[in-house]
Coordinates of C-alpha atoms in Angstrom, one line a residue:
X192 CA -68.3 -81.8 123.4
X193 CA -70.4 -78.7 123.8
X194 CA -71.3 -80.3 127.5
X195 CA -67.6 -79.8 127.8
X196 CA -67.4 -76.6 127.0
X197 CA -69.9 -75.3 129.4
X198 CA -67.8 -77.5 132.4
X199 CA -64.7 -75.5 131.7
X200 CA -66.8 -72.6 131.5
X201 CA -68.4 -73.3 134.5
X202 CA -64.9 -73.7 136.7
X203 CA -63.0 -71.3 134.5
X204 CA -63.1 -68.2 136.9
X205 CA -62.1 -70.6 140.1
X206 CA -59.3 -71.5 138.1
X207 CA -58.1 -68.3 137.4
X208 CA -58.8 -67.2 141.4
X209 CA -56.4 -70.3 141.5
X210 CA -59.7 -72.1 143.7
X211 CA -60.2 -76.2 143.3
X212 CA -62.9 -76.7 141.2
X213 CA -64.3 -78.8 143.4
X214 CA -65.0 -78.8 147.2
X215 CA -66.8 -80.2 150.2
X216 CA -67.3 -77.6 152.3
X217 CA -70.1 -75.0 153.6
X218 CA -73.4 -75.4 151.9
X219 CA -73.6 -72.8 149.2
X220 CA -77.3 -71.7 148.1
X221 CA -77.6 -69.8 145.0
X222 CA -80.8 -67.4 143.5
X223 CA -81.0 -66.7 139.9
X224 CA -83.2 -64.1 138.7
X225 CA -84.2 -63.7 135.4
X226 CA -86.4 -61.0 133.7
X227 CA -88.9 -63.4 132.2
X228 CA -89.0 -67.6 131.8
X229 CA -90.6 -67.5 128.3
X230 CA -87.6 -65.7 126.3
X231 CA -85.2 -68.8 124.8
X232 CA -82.2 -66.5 125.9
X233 CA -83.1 -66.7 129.4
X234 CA -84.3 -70.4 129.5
X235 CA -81.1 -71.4 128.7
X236 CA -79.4 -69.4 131.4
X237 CA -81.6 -71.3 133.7
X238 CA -79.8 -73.9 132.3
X239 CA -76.3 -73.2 132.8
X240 CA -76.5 -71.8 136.5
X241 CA -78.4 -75.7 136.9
X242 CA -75.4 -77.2 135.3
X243 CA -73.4 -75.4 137.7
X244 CA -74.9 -76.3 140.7
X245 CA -74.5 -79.7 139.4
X246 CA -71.1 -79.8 139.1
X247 CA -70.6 -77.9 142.9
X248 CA -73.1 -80.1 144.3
X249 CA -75.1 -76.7 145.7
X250 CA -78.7 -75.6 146.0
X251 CA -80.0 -73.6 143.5
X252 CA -83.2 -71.3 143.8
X253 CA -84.5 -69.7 140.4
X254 CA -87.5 -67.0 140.4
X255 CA -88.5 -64.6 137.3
X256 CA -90.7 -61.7 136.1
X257 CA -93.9 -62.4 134.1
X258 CA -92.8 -59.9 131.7
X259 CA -89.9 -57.8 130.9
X260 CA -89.8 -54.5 133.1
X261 CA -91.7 -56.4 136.1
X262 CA -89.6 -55.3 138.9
X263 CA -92.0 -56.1 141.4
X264 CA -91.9 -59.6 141.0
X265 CA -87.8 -59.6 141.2
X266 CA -87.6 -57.5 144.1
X267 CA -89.9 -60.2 146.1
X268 CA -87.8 -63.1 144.6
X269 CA -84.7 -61.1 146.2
X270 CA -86.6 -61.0 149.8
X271 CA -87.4 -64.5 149.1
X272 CA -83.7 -65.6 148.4
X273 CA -82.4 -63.9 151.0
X274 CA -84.9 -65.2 153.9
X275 CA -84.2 -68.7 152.4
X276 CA -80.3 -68.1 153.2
X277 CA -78.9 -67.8 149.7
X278 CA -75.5 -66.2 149.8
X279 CA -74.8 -65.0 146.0
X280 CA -77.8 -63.9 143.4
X281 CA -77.4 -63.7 140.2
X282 CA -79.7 -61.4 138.2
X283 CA -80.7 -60.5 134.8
X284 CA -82.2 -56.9 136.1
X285 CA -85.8 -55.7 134.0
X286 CA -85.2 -52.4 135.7
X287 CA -81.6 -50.7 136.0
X288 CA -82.3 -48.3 138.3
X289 CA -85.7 -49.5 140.1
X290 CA -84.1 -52.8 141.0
X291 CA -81.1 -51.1 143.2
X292 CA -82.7 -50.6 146.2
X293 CA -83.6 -54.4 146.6
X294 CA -80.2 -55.5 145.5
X295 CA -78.4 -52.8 148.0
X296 CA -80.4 -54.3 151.3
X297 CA -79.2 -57.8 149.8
X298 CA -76.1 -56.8 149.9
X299 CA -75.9 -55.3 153.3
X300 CA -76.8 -58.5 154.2
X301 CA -73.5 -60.0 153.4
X302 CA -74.9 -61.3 149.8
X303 CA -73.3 -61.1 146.8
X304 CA -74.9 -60.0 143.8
X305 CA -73.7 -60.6 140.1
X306 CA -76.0 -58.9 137.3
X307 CA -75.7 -60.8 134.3
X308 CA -76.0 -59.9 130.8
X309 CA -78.0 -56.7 132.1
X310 CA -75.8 -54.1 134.8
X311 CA -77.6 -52.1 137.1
X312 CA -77.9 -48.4 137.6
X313 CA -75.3 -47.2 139.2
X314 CA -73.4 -50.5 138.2
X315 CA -71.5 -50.3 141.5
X316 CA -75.0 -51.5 142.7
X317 CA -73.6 -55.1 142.3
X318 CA -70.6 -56.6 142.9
X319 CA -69.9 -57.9 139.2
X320 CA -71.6 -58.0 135.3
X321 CA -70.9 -61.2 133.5
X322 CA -72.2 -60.5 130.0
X323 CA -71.9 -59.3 126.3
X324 CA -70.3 -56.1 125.3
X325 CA -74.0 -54.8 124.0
X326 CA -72.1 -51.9 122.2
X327 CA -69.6 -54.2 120.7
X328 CA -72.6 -56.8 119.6
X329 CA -74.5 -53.8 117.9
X330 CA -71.7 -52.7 116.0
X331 CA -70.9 -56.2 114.8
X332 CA -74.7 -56.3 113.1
X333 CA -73.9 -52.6 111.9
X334 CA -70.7 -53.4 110.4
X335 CA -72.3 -56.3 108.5
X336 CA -75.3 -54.5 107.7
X337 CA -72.2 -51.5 106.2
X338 CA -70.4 -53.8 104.3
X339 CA -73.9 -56.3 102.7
X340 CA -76.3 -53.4 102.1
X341 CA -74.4 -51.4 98.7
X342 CA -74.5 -55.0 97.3
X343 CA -77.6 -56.0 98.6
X344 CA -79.4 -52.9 97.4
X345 CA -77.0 -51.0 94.9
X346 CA -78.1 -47.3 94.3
X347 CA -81.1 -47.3 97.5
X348 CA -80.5 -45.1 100.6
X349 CA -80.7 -46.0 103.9
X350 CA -84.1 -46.6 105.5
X351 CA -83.9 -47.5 108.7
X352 CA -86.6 -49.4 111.2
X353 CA -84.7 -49.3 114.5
X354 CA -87.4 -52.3 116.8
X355 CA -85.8 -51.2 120.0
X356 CA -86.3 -52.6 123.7
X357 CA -87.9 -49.4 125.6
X358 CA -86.7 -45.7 126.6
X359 CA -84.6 -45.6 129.5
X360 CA -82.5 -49.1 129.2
X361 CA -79.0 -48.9 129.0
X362 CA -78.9 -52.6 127.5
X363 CA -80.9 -51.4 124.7
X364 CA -79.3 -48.1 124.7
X365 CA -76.0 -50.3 124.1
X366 CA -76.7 -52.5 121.3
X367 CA -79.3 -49.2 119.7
X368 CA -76.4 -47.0 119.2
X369 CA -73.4 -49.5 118.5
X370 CA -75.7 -50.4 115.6
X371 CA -75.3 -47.0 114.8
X372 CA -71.8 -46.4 115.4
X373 CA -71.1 -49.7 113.0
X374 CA -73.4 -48.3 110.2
X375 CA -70.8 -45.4 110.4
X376 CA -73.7 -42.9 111.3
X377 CA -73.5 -40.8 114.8
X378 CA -74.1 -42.1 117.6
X379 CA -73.7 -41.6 121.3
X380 CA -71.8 -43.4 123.1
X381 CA -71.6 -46.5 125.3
X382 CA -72.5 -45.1 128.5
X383 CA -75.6 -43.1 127.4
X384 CA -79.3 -44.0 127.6
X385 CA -80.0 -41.8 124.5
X386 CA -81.1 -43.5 121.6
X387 CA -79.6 -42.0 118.6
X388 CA -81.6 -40.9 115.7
X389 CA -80.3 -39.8 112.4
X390 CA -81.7 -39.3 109.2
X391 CA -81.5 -42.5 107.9
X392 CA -83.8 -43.7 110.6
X393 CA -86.9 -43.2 109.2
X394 CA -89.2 -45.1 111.9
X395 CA -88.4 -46.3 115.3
X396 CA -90.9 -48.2 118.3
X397 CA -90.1 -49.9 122.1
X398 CA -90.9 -53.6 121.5
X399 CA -89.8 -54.8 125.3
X400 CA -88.4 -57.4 123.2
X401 CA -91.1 -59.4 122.4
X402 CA -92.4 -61.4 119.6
X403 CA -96.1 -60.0 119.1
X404 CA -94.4 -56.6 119.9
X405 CA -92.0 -56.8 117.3
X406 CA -94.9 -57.7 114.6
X407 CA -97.0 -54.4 115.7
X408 CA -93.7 -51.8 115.2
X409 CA -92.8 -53.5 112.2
X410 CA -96.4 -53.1 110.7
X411 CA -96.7 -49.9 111.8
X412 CA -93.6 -48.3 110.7
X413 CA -94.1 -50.6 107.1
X414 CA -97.8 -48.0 107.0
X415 CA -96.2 -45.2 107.0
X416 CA -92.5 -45.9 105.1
X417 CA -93.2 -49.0 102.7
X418 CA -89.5 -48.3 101.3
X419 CA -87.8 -49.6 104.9
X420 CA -84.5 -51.9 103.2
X421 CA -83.2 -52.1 106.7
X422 CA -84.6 -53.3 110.1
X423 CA -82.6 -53.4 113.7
X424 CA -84.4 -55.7 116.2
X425 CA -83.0 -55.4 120.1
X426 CA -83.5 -59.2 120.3
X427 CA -84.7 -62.3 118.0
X428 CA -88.6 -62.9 119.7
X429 CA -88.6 -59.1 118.3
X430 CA -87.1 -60.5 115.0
X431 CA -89.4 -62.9 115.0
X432 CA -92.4 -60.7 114.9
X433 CA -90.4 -58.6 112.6
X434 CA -90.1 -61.1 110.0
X435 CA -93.7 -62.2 110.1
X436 CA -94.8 -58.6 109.4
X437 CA -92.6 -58.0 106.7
X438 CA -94.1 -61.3 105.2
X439 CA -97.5 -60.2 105.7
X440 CA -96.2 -56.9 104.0
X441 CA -94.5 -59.4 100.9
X442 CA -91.5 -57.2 102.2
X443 CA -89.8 -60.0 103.3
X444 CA -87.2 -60.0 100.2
X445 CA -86.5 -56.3 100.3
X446 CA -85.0 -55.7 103.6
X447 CA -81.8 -56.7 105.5
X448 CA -83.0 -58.0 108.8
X449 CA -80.4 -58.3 111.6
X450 CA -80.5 -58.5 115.3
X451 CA -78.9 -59.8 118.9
X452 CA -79.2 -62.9 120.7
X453 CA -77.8 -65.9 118.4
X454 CA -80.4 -68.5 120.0
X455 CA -80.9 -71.8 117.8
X456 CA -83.9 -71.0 116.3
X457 CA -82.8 -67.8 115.1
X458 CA -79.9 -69.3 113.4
X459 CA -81.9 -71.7 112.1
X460 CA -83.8 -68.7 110.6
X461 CA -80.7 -67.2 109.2
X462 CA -80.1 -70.5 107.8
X463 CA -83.7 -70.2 105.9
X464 CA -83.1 -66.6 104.7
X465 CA -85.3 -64.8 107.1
X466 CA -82.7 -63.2 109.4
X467 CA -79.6 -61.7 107.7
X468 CA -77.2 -61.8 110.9
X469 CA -76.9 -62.1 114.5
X470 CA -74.7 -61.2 117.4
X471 CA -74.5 -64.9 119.6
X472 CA -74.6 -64.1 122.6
X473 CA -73.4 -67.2 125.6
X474 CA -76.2 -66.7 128.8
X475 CA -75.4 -70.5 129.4
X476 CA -71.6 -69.4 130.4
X477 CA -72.5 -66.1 132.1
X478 CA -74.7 -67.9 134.7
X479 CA -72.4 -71.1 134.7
X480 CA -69.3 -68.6 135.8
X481 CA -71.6 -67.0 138.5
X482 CA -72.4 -70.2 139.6
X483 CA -68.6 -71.1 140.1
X484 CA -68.2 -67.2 141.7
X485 CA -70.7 -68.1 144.3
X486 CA -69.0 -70.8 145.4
X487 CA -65.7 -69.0 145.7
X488 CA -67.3 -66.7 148.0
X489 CA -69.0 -68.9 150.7
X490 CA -65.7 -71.5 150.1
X491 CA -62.9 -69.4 150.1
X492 CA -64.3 -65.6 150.9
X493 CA -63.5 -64.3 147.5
X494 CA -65.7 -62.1 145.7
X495 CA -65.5 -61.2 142.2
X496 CA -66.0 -57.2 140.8
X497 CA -65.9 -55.7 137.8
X498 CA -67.4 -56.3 134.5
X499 CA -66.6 -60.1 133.1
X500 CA -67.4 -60.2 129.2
X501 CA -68.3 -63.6 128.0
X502 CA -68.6 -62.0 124.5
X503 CA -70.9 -62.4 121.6
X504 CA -70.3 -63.8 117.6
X505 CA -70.9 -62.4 114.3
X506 CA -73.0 -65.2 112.6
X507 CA -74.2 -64.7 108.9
X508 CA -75.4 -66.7 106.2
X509 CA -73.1 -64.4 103.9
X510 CA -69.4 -63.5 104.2
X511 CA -69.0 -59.5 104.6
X512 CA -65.5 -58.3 103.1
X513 CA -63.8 -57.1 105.8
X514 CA -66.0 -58.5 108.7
X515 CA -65.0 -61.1 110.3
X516 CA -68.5 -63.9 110.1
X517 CA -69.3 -67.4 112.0
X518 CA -71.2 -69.6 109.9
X519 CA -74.9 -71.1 110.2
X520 CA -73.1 -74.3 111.3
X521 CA -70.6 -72.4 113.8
X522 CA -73.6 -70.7 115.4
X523 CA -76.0 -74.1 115.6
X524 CA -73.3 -75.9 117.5
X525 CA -73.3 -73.2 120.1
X526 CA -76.0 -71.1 120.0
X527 CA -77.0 -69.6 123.8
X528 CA -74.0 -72.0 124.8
X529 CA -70.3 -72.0 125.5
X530 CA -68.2 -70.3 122.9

């Protein structure tokens, strides 16, 4: 069923361009390029843009960064692509701005480019985003974290551990300060690459969204303010490392723990306890749908443009009143997949 899914994902933007699904015409060659291969969220994306090419019959070419924020190794997989005569990439940028000069001489070339999940710097620099609403995922964990933490912790202020991604990324910037916005503190606003601070944040650290990352902030910021009730991680391998800090701390039962991403084993963790709530995000359908874009464009000349959101989940172990919550179950049969 969820194989399903991912098919009418997959052909769902052809159909709305009112293309055939299927076709046997010029030979359509595809790059997708990722920020890292290690991160589940991205693994699975690998995944969808293969089912894709599966079900178009095309070649497709996949590259990565060793680690988040390697542009180096993205802009050589975009020479790469481009010498090897791929006609769309599709690209999950570590660097909004650094990336754009790579991207533009793609482009000049006739290629198209579709960032997904991650937009560029300016974000005309491609020709589409497919991806989450990062401010409307962070204000999903923010209302939940509103509406659980009077009951959760009657009578206790705020104190806030915000695990953020690094300074200067408008993906983190997004999800940081929708948080914000859903706690009902001030924040800026979608477009900005500030990260708000207010008083109730009593401890904040760049993670680049990785597990062993997210265990050295948390520690730190558990040194010097024990009292933390509430942690914001950019991304689960942060949560991850969250978690096992607080455990180390036996703070593990005195903090609400939420974050973005909704990959298995995080629900999994939610399902345990660990992990309060999750946005689910869906990088299987982004890169699926760029798949089927690509092959609008070499088959019928059509290029897609604008920003394409393939929308995120609220799933909790725990209803919220007034917010509306997918279940553990909900979020295990789709979790990184189709919606």
């Amino acid at each position: 069923m969820k194989n399903f899914s991912v098919f009418f994902a997959a052909t769902a933007l052809a159909i709305f361009l009112g293309l055939p699904a299927f076709a046997t015409e010029p030979p359509v060659i595809v790059g997708l390029i990722t920020k890292t291969d290690t991160n589940p969220f991205f693994a699975k994306m690998k995944a969808g843009a293969q089912l894709g090419a599966t079900v178009h019959n095309i070649r497709l070419l996949t590259a990565s960064g060793r680690e988040d924020g390697d542009v180096s190794s993205q802009a050589a997989a975009i020479n790469s692509m481009v010498a090897a005569g791929a006609t769309t990439l599709l690209i999950t940028p570590s660097d909004a701005k650094a990336l754009v000069p790579a991207i533009e001489q793609a482009r000049a070339k006739g290629v198209q480019v579709i960032a997904l999940d991650s937009p560029t710097d300016p974000v005309s620099a491609v020709d589409a985003v497919f991806g989450t609403d990062n401010f409307q995922a962070g204000e999903a964990i923010g209302r939940y974290a509103k509406a659980v933490m009077p009951k959760r912790f009657p009578g206790q202020p705020l104190k806030i551990a915000m695990l953020d991604l690094s300074p200067g990324n408008l993906v983190g910037a997004r999800r940081h300060n929708g948080f914000m916005s859903g706690l009902g503190l001030a924040a800026s606003g979608s477009e900005s690459y500030e990260l708000s601070q207010t008083q109730e944040t009593v401890c904040s650290g760049s993670t680049g969204g990785a597990q062993q990352q997210g265990h050295d902030v948390m520690a730190a910021c558990l040194k010097a303010h024990p009292d933390i009730n509430l942690v914001y991680t950019i991304n689960e391998p942060a949560a991850t490392g969250a978690f096992i800090a607080l455990r180390e701390a036996a703070k593990d039962k005195s903090v609400l723990l939420v974050s973005i991403d909704g990959g298995c084993e995080a629900i999994k963790s939610i399902g345990r306890g660990e992990l309060a709530a999750t946005a689910q995000q869906y990088p299987l359908t982004m890169a699926a749908m760029g798949v089927d874009a690509a092959v609008a464009y070499v088959r019928h000349g059509k290029k897609v443009s604008g920003f394409v959101n393939t929308s995120s989940t609220l799933i909790a172990a725990r209803p919220a009143s007034g917010v509306p919550v997918r279940t553990v179950a909900d979020g295990m049969n789709a979790c990184f997949g189709a919606k």
